Coordinates of C-alpha atoms in Angstrom, one line a residue:
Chain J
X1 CA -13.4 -4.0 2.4
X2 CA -11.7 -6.9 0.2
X3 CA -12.5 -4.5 -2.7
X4 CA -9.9 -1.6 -1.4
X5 CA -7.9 -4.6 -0.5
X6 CA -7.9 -6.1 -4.1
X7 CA -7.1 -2.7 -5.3
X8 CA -4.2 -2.1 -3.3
X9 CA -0.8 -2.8 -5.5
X10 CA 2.2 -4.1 -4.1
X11 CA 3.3 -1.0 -4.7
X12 CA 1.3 1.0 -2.6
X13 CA 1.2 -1.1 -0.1
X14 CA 5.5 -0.8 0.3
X15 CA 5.2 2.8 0.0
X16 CA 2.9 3.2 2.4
X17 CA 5.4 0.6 4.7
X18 CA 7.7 3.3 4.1
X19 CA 5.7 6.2 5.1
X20 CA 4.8 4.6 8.1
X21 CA 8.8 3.7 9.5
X22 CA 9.4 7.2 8.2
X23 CA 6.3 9.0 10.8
X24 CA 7.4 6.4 12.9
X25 CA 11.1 7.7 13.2
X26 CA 10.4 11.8 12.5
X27 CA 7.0 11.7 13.3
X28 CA 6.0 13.4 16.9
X29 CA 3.7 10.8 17.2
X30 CA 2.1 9.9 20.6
X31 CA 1.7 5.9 21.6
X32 CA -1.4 5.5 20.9
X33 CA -0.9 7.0 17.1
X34 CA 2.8 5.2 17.2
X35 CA 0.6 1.5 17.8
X36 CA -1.9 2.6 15.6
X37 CA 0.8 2.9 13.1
X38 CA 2.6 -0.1 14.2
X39 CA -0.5 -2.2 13.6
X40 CA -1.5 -1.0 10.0
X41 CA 2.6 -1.7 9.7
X42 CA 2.2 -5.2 10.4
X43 CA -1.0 -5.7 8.5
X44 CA 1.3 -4.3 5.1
X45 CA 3.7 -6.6 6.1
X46 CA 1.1 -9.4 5.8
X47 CA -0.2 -7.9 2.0
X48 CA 3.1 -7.5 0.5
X49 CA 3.9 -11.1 1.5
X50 CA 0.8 -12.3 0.2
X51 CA 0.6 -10.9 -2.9
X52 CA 4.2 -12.0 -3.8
X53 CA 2.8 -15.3 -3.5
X54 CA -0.3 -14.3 -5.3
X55 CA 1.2 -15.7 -8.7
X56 CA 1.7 -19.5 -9.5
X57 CA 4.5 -20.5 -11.3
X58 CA 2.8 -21.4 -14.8
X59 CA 4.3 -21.6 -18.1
X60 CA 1.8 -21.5 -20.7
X61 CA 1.4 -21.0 -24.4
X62 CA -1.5 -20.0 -26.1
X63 CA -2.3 -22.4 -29.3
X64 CA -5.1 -22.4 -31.8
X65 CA -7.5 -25.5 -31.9
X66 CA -9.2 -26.9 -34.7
X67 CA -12.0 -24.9 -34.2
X68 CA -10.4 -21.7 -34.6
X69 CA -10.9 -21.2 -30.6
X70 CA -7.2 -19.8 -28.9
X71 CA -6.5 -21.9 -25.3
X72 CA -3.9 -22.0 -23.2
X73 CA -1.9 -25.3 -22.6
X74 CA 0.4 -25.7 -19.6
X75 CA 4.2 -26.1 -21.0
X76 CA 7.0 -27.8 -18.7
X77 CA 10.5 -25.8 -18.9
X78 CA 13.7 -26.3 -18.1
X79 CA 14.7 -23.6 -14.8
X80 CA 18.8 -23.9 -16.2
X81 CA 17.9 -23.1 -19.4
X82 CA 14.6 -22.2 -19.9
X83 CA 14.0 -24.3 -22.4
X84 CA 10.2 -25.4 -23.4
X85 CA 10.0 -29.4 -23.5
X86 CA 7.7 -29.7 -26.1
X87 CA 7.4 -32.6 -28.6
X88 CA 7.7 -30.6 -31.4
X89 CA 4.0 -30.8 -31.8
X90 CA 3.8 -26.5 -30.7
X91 CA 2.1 -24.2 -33.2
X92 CA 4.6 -21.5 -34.0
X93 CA 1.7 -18.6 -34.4
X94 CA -1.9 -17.8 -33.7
X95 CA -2.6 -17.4 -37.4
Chain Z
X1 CA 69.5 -32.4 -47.8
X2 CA 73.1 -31.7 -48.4
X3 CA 74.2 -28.2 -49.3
X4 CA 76.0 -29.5 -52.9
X5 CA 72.1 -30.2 -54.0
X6 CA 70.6 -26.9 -53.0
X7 CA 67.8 -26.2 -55.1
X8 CA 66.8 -23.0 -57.1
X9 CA 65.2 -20.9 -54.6
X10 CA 63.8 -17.3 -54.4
X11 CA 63.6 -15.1 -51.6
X12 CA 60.6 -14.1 -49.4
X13 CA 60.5 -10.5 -50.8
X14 CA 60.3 -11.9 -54.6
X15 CA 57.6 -14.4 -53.7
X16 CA 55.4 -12.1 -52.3
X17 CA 56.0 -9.9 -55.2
X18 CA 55.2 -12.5 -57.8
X19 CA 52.2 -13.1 -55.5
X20 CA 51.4 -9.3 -55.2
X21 CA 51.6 -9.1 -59.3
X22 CA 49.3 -12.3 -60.3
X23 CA 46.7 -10.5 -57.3
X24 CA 47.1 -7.1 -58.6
X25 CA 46.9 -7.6 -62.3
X26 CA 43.8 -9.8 -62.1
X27 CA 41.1 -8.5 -63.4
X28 CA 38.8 -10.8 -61.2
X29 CA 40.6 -9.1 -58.3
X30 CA 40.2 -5.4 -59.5
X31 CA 37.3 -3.1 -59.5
X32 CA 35.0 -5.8 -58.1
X33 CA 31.8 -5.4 -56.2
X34 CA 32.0 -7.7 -53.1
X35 CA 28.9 -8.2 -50.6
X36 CA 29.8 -8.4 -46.9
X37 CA 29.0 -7.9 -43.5
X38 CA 31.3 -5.1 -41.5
X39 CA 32.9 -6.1 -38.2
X40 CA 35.9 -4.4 -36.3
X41 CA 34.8 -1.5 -37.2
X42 CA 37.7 1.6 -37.1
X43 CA 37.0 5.2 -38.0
X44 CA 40.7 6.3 -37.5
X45 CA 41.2 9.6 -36.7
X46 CA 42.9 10.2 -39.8
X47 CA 40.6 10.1 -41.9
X48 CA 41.1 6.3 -43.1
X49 CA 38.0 3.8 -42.0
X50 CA 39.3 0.5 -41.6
X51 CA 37.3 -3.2 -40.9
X52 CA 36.6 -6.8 -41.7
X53 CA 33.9 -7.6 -44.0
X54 CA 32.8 -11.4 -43.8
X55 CA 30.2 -13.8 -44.8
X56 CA 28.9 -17.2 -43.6
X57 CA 32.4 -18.4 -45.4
X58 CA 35.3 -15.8 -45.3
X59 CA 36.7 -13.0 -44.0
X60 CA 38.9 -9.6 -45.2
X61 CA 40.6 -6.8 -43.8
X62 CA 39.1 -3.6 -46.1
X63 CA 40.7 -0.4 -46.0
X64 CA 38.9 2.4 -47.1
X65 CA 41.0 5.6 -47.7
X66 CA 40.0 8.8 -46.8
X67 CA 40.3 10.5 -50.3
X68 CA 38.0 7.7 -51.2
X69 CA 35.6 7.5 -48.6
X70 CA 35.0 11.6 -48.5
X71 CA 31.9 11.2 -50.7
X72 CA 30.1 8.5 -48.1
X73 CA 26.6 9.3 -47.4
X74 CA 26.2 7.8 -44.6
X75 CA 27.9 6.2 -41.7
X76 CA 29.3 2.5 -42.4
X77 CA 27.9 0.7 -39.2
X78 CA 29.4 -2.2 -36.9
X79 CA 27.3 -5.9 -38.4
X80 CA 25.5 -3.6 -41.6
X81 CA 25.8 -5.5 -44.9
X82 CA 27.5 -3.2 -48.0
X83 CA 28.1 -3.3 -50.8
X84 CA 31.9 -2.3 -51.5
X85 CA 33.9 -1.9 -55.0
X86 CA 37.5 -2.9 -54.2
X87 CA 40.5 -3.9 -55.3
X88 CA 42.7 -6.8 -53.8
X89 CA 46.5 -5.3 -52.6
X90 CA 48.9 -7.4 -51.0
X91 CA 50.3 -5.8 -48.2
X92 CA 54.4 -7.2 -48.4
X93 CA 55.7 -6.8 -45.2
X94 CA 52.8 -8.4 -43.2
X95 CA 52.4 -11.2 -45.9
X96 CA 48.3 -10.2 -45.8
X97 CA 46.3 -8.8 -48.4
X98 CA 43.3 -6.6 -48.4
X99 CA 40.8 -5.2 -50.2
X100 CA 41.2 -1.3 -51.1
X101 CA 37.8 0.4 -51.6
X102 CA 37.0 3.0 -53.7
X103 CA 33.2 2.8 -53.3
X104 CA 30.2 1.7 -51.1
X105 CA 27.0 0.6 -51.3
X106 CA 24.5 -0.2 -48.8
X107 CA 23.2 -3.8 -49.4
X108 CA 19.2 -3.8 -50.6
X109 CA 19.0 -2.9 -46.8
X110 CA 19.5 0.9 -48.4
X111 CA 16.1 0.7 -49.4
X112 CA 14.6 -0.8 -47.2
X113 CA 16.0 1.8 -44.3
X114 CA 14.8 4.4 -46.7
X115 CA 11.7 3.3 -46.1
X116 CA 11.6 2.8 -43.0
X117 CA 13.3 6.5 -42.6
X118 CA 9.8 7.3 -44.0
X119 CA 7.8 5.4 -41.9
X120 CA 9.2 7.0 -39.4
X121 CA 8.0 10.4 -40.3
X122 CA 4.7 9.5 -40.5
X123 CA 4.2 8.0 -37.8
X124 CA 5.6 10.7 -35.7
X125 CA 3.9 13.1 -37.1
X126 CA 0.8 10.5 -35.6
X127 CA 2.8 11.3 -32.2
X128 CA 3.2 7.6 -32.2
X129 CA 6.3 7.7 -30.3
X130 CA 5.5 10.8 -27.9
X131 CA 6.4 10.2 -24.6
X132 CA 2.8 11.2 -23.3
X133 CA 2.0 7.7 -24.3
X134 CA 4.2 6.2 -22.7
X135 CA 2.8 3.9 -20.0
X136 CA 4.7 2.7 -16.6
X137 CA 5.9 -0.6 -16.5
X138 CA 3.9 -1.9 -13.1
X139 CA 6.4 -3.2 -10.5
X140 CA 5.1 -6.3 -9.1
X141 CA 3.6 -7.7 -12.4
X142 CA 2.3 -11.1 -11.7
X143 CA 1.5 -12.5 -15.2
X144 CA 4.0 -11.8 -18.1
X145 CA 2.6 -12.3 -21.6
X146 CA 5.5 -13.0 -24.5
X147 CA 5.4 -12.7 -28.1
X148 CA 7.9 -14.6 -29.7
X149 CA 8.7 -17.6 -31.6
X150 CA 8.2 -20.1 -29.0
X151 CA 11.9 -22.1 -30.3
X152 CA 13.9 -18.8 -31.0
X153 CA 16.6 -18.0 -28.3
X154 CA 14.6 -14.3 -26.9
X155 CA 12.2 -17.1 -25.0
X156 CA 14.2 -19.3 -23.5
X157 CA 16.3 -16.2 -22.4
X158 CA 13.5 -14.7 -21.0
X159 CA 12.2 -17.6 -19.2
X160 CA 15.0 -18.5 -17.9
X161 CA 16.0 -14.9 -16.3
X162 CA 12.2 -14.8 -15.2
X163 CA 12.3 -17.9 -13.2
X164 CA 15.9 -16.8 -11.8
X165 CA 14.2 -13.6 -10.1
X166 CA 10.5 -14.5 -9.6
X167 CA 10.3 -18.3 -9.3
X168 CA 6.5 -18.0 -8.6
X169 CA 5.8 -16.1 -12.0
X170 CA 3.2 -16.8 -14.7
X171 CA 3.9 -17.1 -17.9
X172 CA 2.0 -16.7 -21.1
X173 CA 3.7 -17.3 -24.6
X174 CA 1.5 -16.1 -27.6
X175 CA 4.1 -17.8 -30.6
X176 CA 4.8 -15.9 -33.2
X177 CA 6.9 -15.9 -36.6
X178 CA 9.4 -13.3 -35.5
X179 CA 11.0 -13.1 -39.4
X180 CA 10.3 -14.0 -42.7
X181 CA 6.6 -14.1 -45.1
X182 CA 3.9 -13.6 -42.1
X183 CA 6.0 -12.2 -39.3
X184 CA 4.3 -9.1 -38.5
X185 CA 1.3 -10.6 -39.3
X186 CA 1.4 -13.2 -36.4
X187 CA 3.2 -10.7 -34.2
X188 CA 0.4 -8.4 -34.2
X189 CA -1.7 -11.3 -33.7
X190 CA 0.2 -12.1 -30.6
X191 CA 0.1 -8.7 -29.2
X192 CA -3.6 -8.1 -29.5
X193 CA -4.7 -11.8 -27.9
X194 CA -2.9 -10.8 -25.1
X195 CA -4.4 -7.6 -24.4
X196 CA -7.9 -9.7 -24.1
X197 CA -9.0 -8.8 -20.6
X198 CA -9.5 -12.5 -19.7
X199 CA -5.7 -13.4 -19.8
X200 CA -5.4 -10.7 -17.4
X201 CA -1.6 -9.9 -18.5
X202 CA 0.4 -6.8 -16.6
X203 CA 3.1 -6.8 -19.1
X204 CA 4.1 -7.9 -22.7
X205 CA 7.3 -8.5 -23.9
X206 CA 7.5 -8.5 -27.5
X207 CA 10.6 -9.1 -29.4
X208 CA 13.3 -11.7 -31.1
X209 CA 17.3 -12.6 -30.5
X210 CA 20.1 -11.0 -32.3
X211 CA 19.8 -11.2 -36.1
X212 CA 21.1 -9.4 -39.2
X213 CA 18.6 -6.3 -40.2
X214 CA 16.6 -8.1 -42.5
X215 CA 15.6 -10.8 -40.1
X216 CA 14.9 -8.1 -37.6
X217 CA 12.8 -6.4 -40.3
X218 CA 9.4 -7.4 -39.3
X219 CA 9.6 -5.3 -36.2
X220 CA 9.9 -2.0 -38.4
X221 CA 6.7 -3.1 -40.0
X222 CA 3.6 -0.6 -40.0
X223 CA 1.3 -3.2 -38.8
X224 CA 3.6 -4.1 -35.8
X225 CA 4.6 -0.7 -35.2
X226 CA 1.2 0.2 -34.5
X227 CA 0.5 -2.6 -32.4
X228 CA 3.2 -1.9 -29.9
X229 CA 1.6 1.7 -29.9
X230 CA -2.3 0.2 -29.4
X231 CA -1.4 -2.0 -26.9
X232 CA -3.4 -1.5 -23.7
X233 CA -1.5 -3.6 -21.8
X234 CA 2.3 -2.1 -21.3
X235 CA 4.5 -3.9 -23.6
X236 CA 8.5 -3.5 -23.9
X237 CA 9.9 -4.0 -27.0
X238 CA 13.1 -6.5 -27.1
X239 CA 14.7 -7.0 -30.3
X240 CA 18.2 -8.3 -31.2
X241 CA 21.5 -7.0 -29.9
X242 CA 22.2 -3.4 -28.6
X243 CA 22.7 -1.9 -31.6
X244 CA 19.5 -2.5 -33.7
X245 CA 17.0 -0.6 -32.8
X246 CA 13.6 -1.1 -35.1
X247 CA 10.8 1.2 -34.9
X248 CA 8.8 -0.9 -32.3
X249 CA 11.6 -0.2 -30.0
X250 CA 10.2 3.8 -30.1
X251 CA 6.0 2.5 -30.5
X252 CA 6.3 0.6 -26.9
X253 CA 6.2 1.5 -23.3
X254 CA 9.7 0.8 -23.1
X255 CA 12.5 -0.7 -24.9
X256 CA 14.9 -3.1 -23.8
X257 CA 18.7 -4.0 -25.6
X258 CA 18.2 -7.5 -25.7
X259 CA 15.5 -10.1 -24.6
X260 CA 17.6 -10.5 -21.4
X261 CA 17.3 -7.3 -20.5
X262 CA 13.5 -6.8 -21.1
X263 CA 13.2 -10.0 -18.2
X264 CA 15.6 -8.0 -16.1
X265 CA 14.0 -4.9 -16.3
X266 CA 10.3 -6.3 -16.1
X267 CA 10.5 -8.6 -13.3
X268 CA 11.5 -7.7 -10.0
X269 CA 13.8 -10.3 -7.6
X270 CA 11.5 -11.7 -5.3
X271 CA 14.3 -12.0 -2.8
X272 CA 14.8 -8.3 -2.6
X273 CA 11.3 -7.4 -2.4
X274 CA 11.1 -9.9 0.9
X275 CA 14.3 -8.7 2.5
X276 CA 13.0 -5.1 1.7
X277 CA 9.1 -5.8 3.5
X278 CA 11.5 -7.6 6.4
X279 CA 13.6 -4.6 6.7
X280 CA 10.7 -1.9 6.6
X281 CA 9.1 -4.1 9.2
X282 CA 11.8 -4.5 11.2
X283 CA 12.7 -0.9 11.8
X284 CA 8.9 -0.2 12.2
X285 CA 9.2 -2.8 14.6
X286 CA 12.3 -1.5 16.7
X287 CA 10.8 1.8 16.8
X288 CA 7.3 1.0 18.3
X289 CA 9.6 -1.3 20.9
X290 CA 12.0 1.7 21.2
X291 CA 9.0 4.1 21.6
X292 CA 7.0 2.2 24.3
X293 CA 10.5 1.5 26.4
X294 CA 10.7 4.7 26.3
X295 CA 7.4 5.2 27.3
X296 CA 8.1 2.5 30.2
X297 CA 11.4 4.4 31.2
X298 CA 9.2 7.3 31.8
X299 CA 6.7 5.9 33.6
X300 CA 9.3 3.7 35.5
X301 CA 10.5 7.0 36.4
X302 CA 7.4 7.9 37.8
X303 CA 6.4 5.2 39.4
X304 CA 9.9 4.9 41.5
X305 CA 9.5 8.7 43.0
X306 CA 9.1 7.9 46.7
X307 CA 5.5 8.6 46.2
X308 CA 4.3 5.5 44.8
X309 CA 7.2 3.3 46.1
X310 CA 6.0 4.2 49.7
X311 CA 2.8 6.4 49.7
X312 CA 2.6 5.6 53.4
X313 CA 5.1 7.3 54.4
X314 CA 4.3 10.7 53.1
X315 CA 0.6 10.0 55.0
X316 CA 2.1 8.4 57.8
X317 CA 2.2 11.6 60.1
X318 CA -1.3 12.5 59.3
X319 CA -2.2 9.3 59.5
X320 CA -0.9 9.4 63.1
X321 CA -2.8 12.6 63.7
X322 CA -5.8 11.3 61.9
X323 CA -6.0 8.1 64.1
X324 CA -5.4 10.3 67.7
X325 CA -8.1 12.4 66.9
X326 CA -10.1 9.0 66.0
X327 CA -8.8 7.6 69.7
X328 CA -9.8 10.7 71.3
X329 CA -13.3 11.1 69.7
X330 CA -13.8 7.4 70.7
X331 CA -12.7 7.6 73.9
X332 CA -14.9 11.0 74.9
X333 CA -18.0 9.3 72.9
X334 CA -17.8 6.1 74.9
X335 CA -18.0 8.4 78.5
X336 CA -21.2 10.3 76.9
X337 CA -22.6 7.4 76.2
X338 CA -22.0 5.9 79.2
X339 CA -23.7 9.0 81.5
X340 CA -26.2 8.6 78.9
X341 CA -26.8 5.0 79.6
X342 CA -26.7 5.8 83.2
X343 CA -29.0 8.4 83.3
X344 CA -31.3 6.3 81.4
X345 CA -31.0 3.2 84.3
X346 CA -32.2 5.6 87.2
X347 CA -35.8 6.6 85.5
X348 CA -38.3 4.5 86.9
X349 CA -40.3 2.5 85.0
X350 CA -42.0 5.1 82.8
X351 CA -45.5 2.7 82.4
X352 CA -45.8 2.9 86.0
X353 CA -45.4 6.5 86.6
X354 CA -47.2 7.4 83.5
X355 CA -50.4 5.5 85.1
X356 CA -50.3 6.8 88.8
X357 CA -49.7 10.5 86.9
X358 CA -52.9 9.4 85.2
X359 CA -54.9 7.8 87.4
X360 CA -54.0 11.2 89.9
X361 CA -54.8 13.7 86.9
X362 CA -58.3 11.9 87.0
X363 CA -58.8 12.2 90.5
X364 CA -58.5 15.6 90.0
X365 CA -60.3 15.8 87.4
X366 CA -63.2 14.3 89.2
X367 CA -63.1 16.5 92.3
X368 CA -63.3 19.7 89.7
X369 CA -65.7 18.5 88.2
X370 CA -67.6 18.3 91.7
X371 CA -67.0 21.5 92.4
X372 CA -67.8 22.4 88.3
X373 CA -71.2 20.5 89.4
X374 CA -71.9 22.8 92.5
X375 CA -71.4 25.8 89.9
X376 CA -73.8 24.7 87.2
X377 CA -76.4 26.9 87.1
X378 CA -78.8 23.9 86.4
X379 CA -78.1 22.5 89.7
X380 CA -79.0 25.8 90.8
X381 CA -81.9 25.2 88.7
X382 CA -82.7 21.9 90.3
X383 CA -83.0 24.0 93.4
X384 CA -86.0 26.1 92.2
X385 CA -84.0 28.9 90.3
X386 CA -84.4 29.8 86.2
X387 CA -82.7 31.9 83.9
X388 CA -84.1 34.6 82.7
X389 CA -83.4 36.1 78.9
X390 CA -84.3 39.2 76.9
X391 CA -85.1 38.4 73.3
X392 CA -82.0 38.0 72.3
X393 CA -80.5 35.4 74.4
X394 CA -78.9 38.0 76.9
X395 CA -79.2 37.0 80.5
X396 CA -81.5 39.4 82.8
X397 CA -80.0 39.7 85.6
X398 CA -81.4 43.2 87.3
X399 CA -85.2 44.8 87.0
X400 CA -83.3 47.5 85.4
X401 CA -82.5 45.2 82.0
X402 CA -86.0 44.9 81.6
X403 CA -89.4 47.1 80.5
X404 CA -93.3 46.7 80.6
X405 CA -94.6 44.6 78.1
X406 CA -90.9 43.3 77.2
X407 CA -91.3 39.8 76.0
X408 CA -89.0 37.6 77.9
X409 CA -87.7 34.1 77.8
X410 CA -87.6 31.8 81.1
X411 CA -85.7 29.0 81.2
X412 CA -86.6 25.8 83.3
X413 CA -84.8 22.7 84.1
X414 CA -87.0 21.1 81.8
X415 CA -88.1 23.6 79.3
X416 CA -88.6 27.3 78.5
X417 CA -91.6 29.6 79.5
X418 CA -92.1 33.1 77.2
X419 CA -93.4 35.8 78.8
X420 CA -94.5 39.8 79.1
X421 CA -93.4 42.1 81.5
X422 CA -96.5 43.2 83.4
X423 CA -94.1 45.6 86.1
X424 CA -91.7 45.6 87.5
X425 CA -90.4 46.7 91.0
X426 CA -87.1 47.7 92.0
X427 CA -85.7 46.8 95.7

């Protein structure tokens, strides 16, 4: 169950929203199909919202320690410009 | 200044053709080689090609003459760097001067876009570029990886349109010398880190800002080339301005004009992706309320037929019947039960009559069985009289039943006597 969940893209899952209004509204669906419908509809409405909340704004760049291993270290940017506040101190490549 | 001490003058016209001889009949001026950049780029339609060509420092209007420019190989090219041998002309009645080219000469670049013209044909021939590789960009990507020099303008671009659309989005900068000794070198560097499954990235953008075509070079390198073509991860390719395109530009997924424009078209706007799930769901959600009022219309419809609004009314008259015949069959029940009951009161009591029907039965019984008692033959018996038998059992009633020497049985009130038949008389 969360597997097929997991796999589901945003994608599908907005298609699939689609499909649904469109057998909704061309569809000679009876009630009890039209709230079947309705209720996978709502649970799609609850995924797609989800997911685009999935991600966490995070600006990272990757820099090479004195042990040859590469990490990650959280940067802090400027929205307006998009600048990265760094103190000069940022490696300018992995090699 | 009074007009009695008016100086020695000359005119405009002889100035500027004093000027146009000292320019024209310097040999520093004439037949010269002169490195530039083109801008304002004309290709008139007669025939004459006219621009600027400018450096860090200067700038000159260049005419290049059709009879002279016939013999051009190639295409002179809006920001390209030539090489052109010119002479300087003054131009009188616009008080400019220009340079008048006779030849040009692509600027070391020459080579080096000869060899990327050969690059180019080998890796095709590799079907590097083929479409069939191409892989879709996704459309929600969650985690963008860039490869970029992490001061250069193409990051800050990028960020800064990425946070604009998707304030949510992650971010992961591999730096990278995007020109000079090393470039490719780091930018394949960068490119193959984040295709390590850990960093889990959905989309690389790989690329530089605006920059003349030697700085841009490193992105026509082999090495880079190829790792915009290996890349697992789908990876758009976003160097300089609009009008260079480098070879990794035709290696990745996609290619974008600028780094701008990669954000742009990698990133989707969050707010139109909610206002698009909201508007799905909201004309999901009017049809299933259309659908079921519908549904209620209909059964509203039913449900007010006179039928259901007052059932008793349609049963009413049978009911009326229904009840009657109830009434009646009460009624004529109540009178049988009634005789019934009556009949019942007027027997007597039943014990009572039962006993003296008895106790009579036995008197009667008794007195037949008086007169039984006078029939017995064993009263007759008692009396002196016996029964007399054959063999067999069978009574002997005449002399005629009987023979001489018969053995017969004679029976007693109080036992049985055999006997033979010694004779008999008849009487």
């Amino acid at each position: 169950m969360k597997k097929s969940a997991e796999k589901k893209s945003f994608e599908d899952a907005l298609k699939e929203l689609e499909e649904i209004a469109y057998r909704l509204e061309n569809g000679d669906l009876g009630l009890d199909e039209s709230i079947t419908e309705f209720e996978k509809g709502i649970k799609l409405t609850r995924f797609c919202h989800d997911k685009l909340e999935e991600a966490e704004r995070k600006i990272e760049i990757l820099q090479k320690g004195s042990d040859g291993e590469v990490k990650a270290k959280k940067v802090a940017v400027k929205d307006s410009t998009g600048e990265i506040e760094d103190n000069n101190d940022l490696q300018g490549s992995l090699l | 200044m009074s007009s009695s001490n008016k100086p020695e003058y000359v005119s405009v016209t002889e100035l500027t053709k004093q000027l146009k001889y000292v320019v024209e009949s310097n040999a520093l001026l004439n037949n010269v080689w002169v490195r530039g950049e083109i801008y304002n780029l004309t290709y008139h339609s007669s025939g004459h090609i006219y621009f600027t060509l400018k450096d860090d420092g200067a700038v000159i209007s260049a005419v290049y003459f059709k009879f002279a420019n016939k013999n051009l190989k190639f295409r002179l090219e809006e920001g390209m760097s030539i090489l052109a041998l010119g002479s300087i002309t003054v131009f009188e009645k616009r008080g400019s001067y220009q340079i008048n080219i006779a030849a040009v000469q692509q600027d070391g670049a020459g080579e080096l876009q000869q060899r990327i013209e050969e690059l180019k044909k080998r890796l095709s021939a590799e079907e590097i570029f083929d479409s069939i590789h191409k892989k879709k960009l996704p459309f929600l990507p969650g985690r963008i990886g860039l490869v970029t020099s992490p001061t250069g303008a193409a990051v800050k671009d990028i960020i800064k349109v990425a946070l604009r659309r998707y304030s949510n989005i992650e971010i992961i900068i591999a730096p990278a010398k995007v020109q000079g000794d090393g470039a490719a070198e780091t930018i394949v560097r960068g490119i193959k880190e984040l295709n390590r499954a850990e960093y889990k990235i959905d989309l690389i953008i790989a690329g530089r800002g605006g920059g003349s075509f030697e700085d841009l070079f490193a992105f026509n390198e082999e090495t880079v080339v190829r790792a915009f073509f290996e890349s697992e991860v789908p990876i758009i390719s976003a160097v300089g301005h609009q009008i260079d395109h480098p070879l990794s530009d035709d290696a990745a997924d996609v290619f974008a004009p600028t780094p701008s424009a990669a954000a742009e078209m990698a990133i989707p706007v969050k707010e139109d992706l909610v206002g698009e799930i909201n508007y799905l769901y909201g004309r999901i959600e009017t049809l299933i309320f259309n659908k079921t009022e519908s549904y209620r219309s209909r059964i509203d419809n039913i449900t007010g037929r006179k039928i259901f609004m007052n059932p008793f009314e349609l049963t009413g008259y049978r009911d009326m019947i229904l009840s009657d015949i109830e009434n009646r069959l009460a009624m004529e029940m109540k009178e049988i039960l009634s005789v019934k009951r009556r009949n019942f009161m007027i027997i007597p009591d039943i014990t009572k009559s039962v006993r003296s029907l008895v106790m009579s039965k036995n008197h009667q019984y008794n007195l037949k069985i008086q007169a039984l008692e006078k029939l017995s033959p064993l009263n007759v018996m008692k009396r002196g009289y016996s029964i007399v038998t054959d063999e067999s059992g069978n009574l002997i009633k005449s002399v005629e039943d009987v023979d001489i020497d018969q053995c017969i049985g004679i029976k007693l009130t109080d036992g049985k006597v055999s006997a033979n038949v010694i004779s008999k008389i008849k009487e």
